[in-house]
PDB file of C-alpha atoms in Angstrom:
ATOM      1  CA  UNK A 728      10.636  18.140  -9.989  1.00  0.00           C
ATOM      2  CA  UNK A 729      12.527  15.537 -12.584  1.00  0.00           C
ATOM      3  CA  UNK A 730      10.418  14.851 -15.580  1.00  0.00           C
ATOM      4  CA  UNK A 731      11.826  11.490 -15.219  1.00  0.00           C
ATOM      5  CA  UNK A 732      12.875   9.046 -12.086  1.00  0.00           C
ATOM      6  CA  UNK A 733      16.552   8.398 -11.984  1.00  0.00           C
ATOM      7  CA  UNK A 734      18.147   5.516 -11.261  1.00  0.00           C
ATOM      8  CA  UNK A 735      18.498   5.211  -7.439  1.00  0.00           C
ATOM      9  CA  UNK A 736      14.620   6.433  -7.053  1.00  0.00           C
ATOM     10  CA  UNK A 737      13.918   3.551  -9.731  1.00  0.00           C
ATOM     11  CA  UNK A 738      15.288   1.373  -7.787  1.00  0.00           C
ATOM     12  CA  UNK A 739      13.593   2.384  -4.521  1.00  0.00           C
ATOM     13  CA  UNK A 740      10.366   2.472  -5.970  1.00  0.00           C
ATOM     14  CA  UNK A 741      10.304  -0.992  -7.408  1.00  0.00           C
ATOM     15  CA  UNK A 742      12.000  -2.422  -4.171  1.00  0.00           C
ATOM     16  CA  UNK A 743       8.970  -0.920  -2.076  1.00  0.00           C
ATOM     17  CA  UNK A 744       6.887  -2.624  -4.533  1.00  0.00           C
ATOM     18  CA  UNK A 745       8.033  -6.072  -3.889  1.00  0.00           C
ATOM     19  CA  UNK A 746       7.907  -5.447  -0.474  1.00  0.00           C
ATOM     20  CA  UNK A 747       4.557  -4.453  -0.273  1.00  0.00           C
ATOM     21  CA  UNK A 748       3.233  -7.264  -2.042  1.00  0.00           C
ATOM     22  CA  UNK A 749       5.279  -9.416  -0.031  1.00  0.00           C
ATOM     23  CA  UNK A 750       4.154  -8.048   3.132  1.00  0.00           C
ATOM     24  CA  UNK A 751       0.227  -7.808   2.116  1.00  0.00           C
ATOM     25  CA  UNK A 752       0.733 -11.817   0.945  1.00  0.00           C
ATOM     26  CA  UNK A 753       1.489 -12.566   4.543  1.00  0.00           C
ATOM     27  CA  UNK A 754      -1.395 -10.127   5.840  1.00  0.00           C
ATOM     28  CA  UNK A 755      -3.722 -12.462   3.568  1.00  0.00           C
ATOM     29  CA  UNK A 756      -2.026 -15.730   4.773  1.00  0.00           C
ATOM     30  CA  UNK A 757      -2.909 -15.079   8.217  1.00  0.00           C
ATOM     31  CA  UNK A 758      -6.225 -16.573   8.747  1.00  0.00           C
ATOM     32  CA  UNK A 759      -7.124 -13.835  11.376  1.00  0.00           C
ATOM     33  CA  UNK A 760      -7.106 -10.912   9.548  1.00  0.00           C
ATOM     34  CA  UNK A 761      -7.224  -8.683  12.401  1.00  0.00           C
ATOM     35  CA  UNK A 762      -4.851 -10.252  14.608  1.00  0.00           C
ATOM     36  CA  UNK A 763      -2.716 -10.253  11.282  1.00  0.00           C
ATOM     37  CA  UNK A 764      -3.253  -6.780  11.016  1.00  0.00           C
ATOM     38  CA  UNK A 765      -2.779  -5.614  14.189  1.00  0.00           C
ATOM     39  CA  UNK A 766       0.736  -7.589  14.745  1.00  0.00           C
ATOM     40  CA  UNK A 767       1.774  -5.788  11.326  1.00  0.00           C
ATOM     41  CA  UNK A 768       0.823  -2.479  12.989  1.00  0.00           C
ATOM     42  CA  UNK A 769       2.661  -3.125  16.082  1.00  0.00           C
ATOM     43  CA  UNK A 770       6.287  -3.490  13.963  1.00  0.00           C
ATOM     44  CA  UNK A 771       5.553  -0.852  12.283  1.00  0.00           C
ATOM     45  CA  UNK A 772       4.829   0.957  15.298  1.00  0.00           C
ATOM     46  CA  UNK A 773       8.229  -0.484  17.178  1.00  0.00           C
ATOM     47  CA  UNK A 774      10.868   0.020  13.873  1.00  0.00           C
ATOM     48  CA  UNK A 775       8.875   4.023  14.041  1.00  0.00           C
ATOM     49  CA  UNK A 776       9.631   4.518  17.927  1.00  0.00           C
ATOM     50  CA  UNK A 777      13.279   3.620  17.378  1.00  0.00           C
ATOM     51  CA  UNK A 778      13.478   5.516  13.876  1.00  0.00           C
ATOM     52  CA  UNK A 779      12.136   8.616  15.469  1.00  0.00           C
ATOM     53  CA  UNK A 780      14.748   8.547  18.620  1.00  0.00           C
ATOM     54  CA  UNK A 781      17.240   9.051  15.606  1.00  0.00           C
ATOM     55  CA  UNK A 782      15.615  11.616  13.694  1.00  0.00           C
ATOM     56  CA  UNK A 783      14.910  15.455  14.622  1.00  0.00           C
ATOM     57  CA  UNK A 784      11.113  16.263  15.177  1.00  0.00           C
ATOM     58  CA  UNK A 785       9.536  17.109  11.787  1.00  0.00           C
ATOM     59  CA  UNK A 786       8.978  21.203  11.516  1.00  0.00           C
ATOM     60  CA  UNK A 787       5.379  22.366  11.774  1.00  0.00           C
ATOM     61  CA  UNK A 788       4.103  22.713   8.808  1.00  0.00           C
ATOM     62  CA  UNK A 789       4.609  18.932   7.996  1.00  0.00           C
ATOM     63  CA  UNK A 790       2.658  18.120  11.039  1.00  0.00           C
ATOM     64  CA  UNK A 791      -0.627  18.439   9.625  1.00  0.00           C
ATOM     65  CA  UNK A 792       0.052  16.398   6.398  1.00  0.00           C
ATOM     66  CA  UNK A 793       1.330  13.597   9.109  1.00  0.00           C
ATOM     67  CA  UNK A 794      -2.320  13.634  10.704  1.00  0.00           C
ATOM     68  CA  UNK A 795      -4.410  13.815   7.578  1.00  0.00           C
ATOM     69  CA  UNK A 796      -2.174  10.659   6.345  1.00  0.00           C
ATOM     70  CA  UNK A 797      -1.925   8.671   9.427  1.00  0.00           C
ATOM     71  CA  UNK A 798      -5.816   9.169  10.028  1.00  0.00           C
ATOM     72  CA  UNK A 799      -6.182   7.689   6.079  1.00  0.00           C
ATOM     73  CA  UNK A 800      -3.981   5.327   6.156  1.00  0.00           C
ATOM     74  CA  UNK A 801      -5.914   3.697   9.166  1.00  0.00           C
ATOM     75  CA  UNK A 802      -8.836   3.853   7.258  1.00  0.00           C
ATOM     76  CA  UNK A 803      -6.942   2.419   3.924  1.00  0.00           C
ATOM     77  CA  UNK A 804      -5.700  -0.249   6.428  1.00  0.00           C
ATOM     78  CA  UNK A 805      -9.522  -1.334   7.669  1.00  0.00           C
ATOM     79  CA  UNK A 806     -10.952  -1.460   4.028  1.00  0.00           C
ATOM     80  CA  UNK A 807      -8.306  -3.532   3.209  1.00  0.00           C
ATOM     81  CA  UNK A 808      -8.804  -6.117   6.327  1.00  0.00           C
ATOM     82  CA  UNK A 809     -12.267  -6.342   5.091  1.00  0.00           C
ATOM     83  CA  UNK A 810     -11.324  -7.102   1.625  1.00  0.00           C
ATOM     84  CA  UNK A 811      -9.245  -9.748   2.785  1.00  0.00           C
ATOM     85  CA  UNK A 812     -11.661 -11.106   4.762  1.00  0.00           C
ATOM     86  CA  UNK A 813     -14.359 -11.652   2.196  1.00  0.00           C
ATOM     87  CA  UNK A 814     -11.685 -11.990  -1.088  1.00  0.00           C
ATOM     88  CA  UNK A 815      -9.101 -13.372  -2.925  1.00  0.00           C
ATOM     89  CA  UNK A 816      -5.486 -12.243  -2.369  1.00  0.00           C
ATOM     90  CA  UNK A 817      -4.884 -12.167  -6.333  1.00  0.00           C
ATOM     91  CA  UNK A 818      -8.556 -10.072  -7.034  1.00  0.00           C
ATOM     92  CA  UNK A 819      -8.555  -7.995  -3.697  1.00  0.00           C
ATOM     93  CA  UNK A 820      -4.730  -6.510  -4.542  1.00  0.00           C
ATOM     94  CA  UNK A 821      -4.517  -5.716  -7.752  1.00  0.00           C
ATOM     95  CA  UNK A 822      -8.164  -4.146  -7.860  1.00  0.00           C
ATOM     96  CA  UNK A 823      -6.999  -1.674  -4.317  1.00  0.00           C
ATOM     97  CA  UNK A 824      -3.880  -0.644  -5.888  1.00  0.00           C
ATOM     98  CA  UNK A 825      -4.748  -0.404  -9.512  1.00  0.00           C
ATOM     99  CA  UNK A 826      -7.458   2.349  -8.911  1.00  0.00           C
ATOM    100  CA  UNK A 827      -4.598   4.582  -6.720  1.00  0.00           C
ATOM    101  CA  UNK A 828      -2.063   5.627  -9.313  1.00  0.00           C
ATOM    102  CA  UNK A 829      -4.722   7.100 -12.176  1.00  0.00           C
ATOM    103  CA  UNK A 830      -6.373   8.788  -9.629  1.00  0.00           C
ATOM    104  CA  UNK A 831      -3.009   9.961  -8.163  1.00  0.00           C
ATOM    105  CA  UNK A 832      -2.436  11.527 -11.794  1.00  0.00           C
ATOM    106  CA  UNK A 833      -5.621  13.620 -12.319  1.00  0.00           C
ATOM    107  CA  UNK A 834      -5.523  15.026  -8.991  1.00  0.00           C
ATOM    108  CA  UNK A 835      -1.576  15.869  -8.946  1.00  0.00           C
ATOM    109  CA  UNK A 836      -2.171  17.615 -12.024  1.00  0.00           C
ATOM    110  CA  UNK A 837      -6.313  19.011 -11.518  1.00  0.00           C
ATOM    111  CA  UNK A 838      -5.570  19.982  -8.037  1.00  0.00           C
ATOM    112  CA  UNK A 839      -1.438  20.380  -7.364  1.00  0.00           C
ATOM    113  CA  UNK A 840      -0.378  21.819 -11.030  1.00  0.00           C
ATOM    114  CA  UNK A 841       2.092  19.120 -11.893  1.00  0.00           C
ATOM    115  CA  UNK A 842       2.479  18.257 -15.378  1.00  0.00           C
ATOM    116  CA  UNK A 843       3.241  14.774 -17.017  1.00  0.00           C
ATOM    117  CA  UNK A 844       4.096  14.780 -20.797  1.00  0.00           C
ATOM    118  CA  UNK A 845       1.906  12.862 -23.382  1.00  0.00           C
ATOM    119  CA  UNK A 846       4.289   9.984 -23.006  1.00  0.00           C
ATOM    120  CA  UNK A 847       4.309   9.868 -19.236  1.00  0.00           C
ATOM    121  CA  UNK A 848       0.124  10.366 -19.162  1.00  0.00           C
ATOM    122  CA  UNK A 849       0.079   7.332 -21.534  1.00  0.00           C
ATOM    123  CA  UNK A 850       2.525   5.404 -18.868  1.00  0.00           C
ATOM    124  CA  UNK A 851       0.405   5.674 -15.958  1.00  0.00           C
ATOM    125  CA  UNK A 852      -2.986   4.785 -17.891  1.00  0.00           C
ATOM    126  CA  UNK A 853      -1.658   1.932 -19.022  1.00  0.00           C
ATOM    127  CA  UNK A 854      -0.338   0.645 -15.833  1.00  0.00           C
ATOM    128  CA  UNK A 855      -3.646   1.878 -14.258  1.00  0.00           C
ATOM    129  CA  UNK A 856      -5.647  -0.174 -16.953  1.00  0.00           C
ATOM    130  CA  UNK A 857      -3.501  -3.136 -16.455  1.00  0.00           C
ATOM    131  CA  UNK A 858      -3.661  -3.849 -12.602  1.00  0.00           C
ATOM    132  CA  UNK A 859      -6.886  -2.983 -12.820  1.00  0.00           C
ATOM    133  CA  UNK A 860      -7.669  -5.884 -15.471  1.00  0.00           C
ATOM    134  CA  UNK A 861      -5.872  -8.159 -13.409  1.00  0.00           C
ATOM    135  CA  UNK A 862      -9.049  -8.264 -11.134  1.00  0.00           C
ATOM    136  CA  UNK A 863     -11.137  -9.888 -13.224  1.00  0.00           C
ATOM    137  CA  UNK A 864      -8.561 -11.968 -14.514  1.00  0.00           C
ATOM    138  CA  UNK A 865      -8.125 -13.609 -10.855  1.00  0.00           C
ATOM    139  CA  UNK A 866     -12.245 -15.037 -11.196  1.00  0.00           C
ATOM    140  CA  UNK A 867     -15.773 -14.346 -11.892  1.00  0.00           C
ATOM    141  CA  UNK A 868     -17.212 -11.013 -10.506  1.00  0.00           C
ATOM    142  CA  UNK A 869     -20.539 -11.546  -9.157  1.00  0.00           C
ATOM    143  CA  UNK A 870     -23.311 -10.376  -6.711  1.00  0.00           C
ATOM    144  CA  UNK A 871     -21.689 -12.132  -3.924  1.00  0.00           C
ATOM    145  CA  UNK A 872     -18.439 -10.232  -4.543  1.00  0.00           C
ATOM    146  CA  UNK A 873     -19.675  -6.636  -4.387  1.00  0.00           C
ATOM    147  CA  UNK A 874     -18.863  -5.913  -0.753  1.00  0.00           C
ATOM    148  CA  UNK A 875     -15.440  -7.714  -1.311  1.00  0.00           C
ATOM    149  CA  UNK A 876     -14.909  -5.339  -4.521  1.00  0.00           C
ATOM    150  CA  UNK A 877     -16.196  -2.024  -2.719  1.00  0.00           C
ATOM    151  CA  UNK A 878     -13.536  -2.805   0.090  1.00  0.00           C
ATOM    152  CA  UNK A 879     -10.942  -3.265  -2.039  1.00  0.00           C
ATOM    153  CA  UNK A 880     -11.893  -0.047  -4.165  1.00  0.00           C
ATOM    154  CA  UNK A 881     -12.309   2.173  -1.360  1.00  0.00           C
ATOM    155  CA  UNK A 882      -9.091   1.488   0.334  1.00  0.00           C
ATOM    156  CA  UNK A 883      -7.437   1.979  -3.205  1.00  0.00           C
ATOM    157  CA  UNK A 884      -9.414   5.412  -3.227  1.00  0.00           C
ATOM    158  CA  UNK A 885      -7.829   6.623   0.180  1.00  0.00           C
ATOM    159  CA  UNK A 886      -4.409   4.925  -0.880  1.00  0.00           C
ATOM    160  CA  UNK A 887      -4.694   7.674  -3.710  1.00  0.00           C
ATOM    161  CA  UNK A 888      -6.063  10.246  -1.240  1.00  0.00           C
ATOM    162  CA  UNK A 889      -2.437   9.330   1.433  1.00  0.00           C
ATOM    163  CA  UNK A 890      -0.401   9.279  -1.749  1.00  0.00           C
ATOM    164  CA  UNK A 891      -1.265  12.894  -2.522  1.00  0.00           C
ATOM    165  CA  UNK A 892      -0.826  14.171   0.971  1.00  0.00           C
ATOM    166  CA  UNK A 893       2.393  12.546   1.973  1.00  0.00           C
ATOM    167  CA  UNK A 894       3.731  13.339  -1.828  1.00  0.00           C
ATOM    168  CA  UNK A 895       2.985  17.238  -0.805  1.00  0.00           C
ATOM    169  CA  UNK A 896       4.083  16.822   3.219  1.00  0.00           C
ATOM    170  CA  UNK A 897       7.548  15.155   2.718  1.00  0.00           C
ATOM    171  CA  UNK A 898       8.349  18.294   1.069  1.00  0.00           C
ATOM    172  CA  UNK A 899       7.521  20.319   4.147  1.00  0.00           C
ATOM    173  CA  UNK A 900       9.582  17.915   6.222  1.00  0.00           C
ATOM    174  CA  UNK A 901      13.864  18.562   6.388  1.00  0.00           C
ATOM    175  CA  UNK A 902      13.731  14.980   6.735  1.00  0.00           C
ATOM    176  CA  UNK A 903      12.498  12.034   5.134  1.00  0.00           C
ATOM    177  CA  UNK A 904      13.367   9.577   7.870  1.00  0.00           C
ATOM    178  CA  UNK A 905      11.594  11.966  10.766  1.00  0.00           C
ATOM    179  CA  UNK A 906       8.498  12.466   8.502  1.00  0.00           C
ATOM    180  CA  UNK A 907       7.935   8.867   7.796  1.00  0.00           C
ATOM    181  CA  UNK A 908       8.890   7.770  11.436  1.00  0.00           C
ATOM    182  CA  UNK A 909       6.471  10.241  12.936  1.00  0.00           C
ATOM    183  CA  UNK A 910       3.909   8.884  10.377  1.00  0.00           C
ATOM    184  CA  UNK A 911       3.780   5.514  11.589  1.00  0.00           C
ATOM    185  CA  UNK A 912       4.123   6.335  15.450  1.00  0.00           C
ATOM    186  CA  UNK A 913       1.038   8.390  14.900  1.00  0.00           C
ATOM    187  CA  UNK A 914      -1.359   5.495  12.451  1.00  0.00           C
ATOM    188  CA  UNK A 915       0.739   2.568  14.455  1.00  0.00           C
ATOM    189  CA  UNK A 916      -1.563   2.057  17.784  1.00  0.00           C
ATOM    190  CA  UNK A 917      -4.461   2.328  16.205  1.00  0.00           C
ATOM    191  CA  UNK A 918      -5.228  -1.032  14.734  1.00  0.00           C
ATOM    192  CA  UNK A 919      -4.046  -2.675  17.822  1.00  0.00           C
ATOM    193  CA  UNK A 920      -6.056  -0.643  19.994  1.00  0.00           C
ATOM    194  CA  UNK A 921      -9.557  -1.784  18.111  1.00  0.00           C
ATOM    195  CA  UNK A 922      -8.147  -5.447  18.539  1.00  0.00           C
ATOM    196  CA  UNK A 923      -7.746  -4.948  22.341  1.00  0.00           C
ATOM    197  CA  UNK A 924     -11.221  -3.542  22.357  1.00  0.00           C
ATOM    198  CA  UNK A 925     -12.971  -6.732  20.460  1.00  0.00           C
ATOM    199  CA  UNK A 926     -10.968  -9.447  21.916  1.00  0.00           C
ATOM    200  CA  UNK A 927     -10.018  -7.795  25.100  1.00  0.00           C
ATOM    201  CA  UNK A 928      -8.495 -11.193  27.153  1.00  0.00           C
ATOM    202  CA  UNK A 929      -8.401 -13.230  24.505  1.00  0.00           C
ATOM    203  CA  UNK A 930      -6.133 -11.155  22.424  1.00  0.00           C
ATOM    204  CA  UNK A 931      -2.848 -12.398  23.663  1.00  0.00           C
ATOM    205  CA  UNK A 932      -3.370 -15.990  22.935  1.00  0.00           C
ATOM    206  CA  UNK A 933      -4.682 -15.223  19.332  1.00  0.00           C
ATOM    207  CA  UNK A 934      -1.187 -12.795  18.967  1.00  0.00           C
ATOM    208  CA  UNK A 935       1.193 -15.513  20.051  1.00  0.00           C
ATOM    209  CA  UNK A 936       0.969 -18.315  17.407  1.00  0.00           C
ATOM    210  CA  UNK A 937       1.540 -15.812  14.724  1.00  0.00           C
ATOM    211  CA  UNK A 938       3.432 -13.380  16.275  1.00  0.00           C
ATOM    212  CA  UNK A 939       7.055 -14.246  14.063  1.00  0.00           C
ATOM    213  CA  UNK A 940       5.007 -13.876  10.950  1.00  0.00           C
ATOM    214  CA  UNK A 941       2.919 -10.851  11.486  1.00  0.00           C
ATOM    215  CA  UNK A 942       5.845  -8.750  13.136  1.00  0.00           C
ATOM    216  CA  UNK A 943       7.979  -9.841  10.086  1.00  0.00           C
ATOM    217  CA  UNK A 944       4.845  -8.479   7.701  1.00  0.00           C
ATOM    218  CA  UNK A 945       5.440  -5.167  10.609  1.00  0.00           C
ATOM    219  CA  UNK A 946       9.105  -4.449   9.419  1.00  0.00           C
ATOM    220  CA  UNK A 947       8.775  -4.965   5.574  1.00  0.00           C
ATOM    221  CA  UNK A 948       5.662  -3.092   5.324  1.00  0.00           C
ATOM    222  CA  UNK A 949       7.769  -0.064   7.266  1.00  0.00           C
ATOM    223  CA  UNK A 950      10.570  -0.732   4.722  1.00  0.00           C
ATOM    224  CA  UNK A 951       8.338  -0.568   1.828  1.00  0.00           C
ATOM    225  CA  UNK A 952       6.807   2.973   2.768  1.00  0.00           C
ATOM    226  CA  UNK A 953       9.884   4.271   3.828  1.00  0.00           C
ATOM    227  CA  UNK A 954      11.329   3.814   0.192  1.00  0.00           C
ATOM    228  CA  UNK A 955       8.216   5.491  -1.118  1.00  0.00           C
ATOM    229  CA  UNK A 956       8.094   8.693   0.858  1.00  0.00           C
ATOM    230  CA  UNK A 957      12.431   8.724  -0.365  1.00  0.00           C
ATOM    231  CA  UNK A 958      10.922   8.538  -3.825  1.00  0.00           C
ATOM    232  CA  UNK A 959       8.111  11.174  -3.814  1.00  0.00           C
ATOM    233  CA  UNK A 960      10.750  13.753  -2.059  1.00  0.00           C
ATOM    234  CA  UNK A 961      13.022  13.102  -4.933  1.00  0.00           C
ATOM    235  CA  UNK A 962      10.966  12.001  -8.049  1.00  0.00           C
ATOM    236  CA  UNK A 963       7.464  12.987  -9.909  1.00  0.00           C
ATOM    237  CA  UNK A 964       4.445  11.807  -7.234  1.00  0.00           C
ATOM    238  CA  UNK A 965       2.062  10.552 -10.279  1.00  0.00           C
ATOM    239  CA  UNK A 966       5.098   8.336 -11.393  1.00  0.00           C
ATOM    240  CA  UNK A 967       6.276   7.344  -8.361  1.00  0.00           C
ATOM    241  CA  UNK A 968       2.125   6.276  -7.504  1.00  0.00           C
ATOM    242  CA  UNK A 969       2.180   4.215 -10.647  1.00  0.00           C
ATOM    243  CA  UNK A 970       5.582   2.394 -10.482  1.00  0.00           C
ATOM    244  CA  UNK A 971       5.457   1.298  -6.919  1.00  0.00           C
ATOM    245  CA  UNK A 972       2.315  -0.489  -7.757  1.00  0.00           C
ATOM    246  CA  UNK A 973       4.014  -2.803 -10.139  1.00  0.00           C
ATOM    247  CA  UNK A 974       4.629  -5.303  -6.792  1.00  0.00           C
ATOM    248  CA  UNK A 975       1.041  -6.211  -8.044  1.00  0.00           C
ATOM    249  CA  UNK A 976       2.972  -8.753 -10.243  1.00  0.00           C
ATOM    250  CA  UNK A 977       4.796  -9.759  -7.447  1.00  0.00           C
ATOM    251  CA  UNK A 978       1.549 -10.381  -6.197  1.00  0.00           C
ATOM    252  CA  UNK A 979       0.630 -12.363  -9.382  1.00  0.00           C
ATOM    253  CA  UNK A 980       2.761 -14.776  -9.038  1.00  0.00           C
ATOM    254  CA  UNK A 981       2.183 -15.044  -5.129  1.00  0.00           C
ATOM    255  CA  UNK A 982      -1.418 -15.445  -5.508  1.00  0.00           C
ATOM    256  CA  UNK A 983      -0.510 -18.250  -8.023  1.00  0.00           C
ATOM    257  CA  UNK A 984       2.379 -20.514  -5.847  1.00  0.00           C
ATOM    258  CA  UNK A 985       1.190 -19.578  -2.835  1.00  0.00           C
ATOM    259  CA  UNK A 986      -2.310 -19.492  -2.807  1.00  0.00           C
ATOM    260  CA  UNK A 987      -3.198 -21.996  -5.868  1.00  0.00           C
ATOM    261  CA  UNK A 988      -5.155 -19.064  -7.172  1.00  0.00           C
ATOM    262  CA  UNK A 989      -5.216 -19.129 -11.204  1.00  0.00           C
ATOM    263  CA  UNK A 990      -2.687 -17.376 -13.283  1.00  0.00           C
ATOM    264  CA  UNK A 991      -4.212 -17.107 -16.777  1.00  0.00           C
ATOM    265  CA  UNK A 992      -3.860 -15.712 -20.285  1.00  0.00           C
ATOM    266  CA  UNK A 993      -5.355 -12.336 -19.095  1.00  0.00           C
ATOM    267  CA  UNK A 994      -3.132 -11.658 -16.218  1.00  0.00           C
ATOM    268  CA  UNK A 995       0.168 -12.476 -18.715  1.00  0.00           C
ATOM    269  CA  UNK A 996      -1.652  -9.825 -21.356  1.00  0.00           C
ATOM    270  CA  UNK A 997      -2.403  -7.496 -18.585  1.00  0.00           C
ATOM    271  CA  UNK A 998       1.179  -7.990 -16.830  1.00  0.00           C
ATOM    272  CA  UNK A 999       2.735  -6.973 -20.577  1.00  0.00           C
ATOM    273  CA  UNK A1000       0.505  -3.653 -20.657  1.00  0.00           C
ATOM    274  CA  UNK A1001       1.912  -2.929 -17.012  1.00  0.00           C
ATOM    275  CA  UNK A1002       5.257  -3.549 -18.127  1.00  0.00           C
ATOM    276  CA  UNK A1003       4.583  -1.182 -21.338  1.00  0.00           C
ATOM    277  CA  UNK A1004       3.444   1.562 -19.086  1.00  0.00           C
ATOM    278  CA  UNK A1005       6.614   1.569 -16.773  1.00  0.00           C
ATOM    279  CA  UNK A1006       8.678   1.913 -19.882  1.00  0.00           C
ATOM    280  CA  UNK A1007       7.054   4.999 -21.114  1.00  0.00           C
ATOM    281  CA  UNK A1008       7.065   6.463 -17.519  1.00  0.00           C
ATOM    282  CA  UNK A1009      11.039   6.490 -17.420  1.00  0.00           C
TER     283      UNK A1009
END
């Protein structure tokens, strides 16, 4: 693997980014989180059905990286409803994707044998330590915020765990486009199917007055991913895990026009420590 990202997977990672932060704004907007949710799911699950009529199946030995990240990124998906539910956009985002890319690092190199040089190490801590100061930085942490907070830290915790597999399974895939097809075809139905089982009848009518919205959120979330899983097959998975969660500043500024939430003099400070850390990483 490159000790650095070129160019093109540069610019793939930090398009994902925006994405992603774009697409997660518009999962928070929704007041229904799980109707929000489950519209996203069914885009994602539509864009996957057509991808994968245009892609060959993925060889076996990438199938079961496919289920192990499918079955977390369901799981990522419900912590992250939750946090939405009982958080703010600007304090629930940056706190589940600050704590990925760190733990992305120790475990590519503890458990995988990659490397990172002293610069690149010092990149990804610093991008780690500054999304993950822009939590605080978005309000007071109290009591009443803990089961917000462990949401939003255990879907970052299984967005590390996904990040790890699909970095390793692309590679056993002869095709980027099949793998991350077959990835959402298989995590896709299963947000929507725990919707139809809570609102049964009712679902429908709760679908339809957001339905433009959420199935926009569907596609760019798809989008997003699908420049990701590009990136790890052609660039270093610990860098790749720490860039694309630079949309968190994206997310900043969203949280801030958006949602009135407060964009202070720790969020600039921690924004310029992100930025430091994606210097040193390329």
């Amino acid at each position: 693997m490159p000790a650095t990202l070129s160019a093109g997977v540069l610019a793939a990672v930090l398009t994902a980014a925006v994405l992603h932060a774009v697409w997660n704004s518009i999962a928070h907007r929704i007041p229904d989180k799980l109707i929000g949710f489950t519209l996203i799911s069914l885009a994602c699950t539509g864009c996957a059905a057509v991808l994968a009529c245009c892609a060959p199946l993925p060889p076996a030995g990438a199938w079961p990286f496919l289920a192990a990240s499918a079955a977390l990124q369901v799981a990522s998906q419900l912590f992250l409803l939750r946090a939405y539910e009982l958080g703010e956009f600007g304090q629930m985002y940056p706190l589940a994707r600050g704590v990925a890319p760190l733990l992305v690092a120790i475990a590519s190199v503890t458990l995988l044998g990659g490397t990172l040089s002293p610069v690149q190490a010092t990149g990804v801590l610093l991008v780690s330590g500054g999304l993950a100061a822009l939590a605080p930085a978005s309000g007071r942490i109290g009591r009443a915020q803990l089961p917000a907070l462990g949401a939003a830290l255990g879907s970052g915790t299984i967005i590390a765990s996904y990040t790890l597999v699909d970095g390793v399974g692309v590679r056993h895939s002869s095709d980027v486009l099949a793998y991350t097809a077959w990835l959402f075809l298989l995590q896709g139905p299963v947000i929507p199917l725990i919707a139809l089982a809570r609102r049964r009848g009712r679902l429908l009518a709760q679908l339809r007055p957001v339905a433009g919205t959420g199935l926009a959120g569907g596609v760019l979330s798809m989008t997003a991913y699908g420049l990701v899983v590009w990136a790890q097959a052609h660039g270093q998975v610990a860098a790749v895990a720490a860039l694309r969660e630079t949309g968190i500043l994206v997310a900043a500024v969203i949280a801030t026009l958006v949602f009135r939430e407060p964009f202070g003099r720790l969020r600039l400070v921690a924004g310029a420590v992100v930025l430091t850390g994606i210097g040193l990483m390329h």
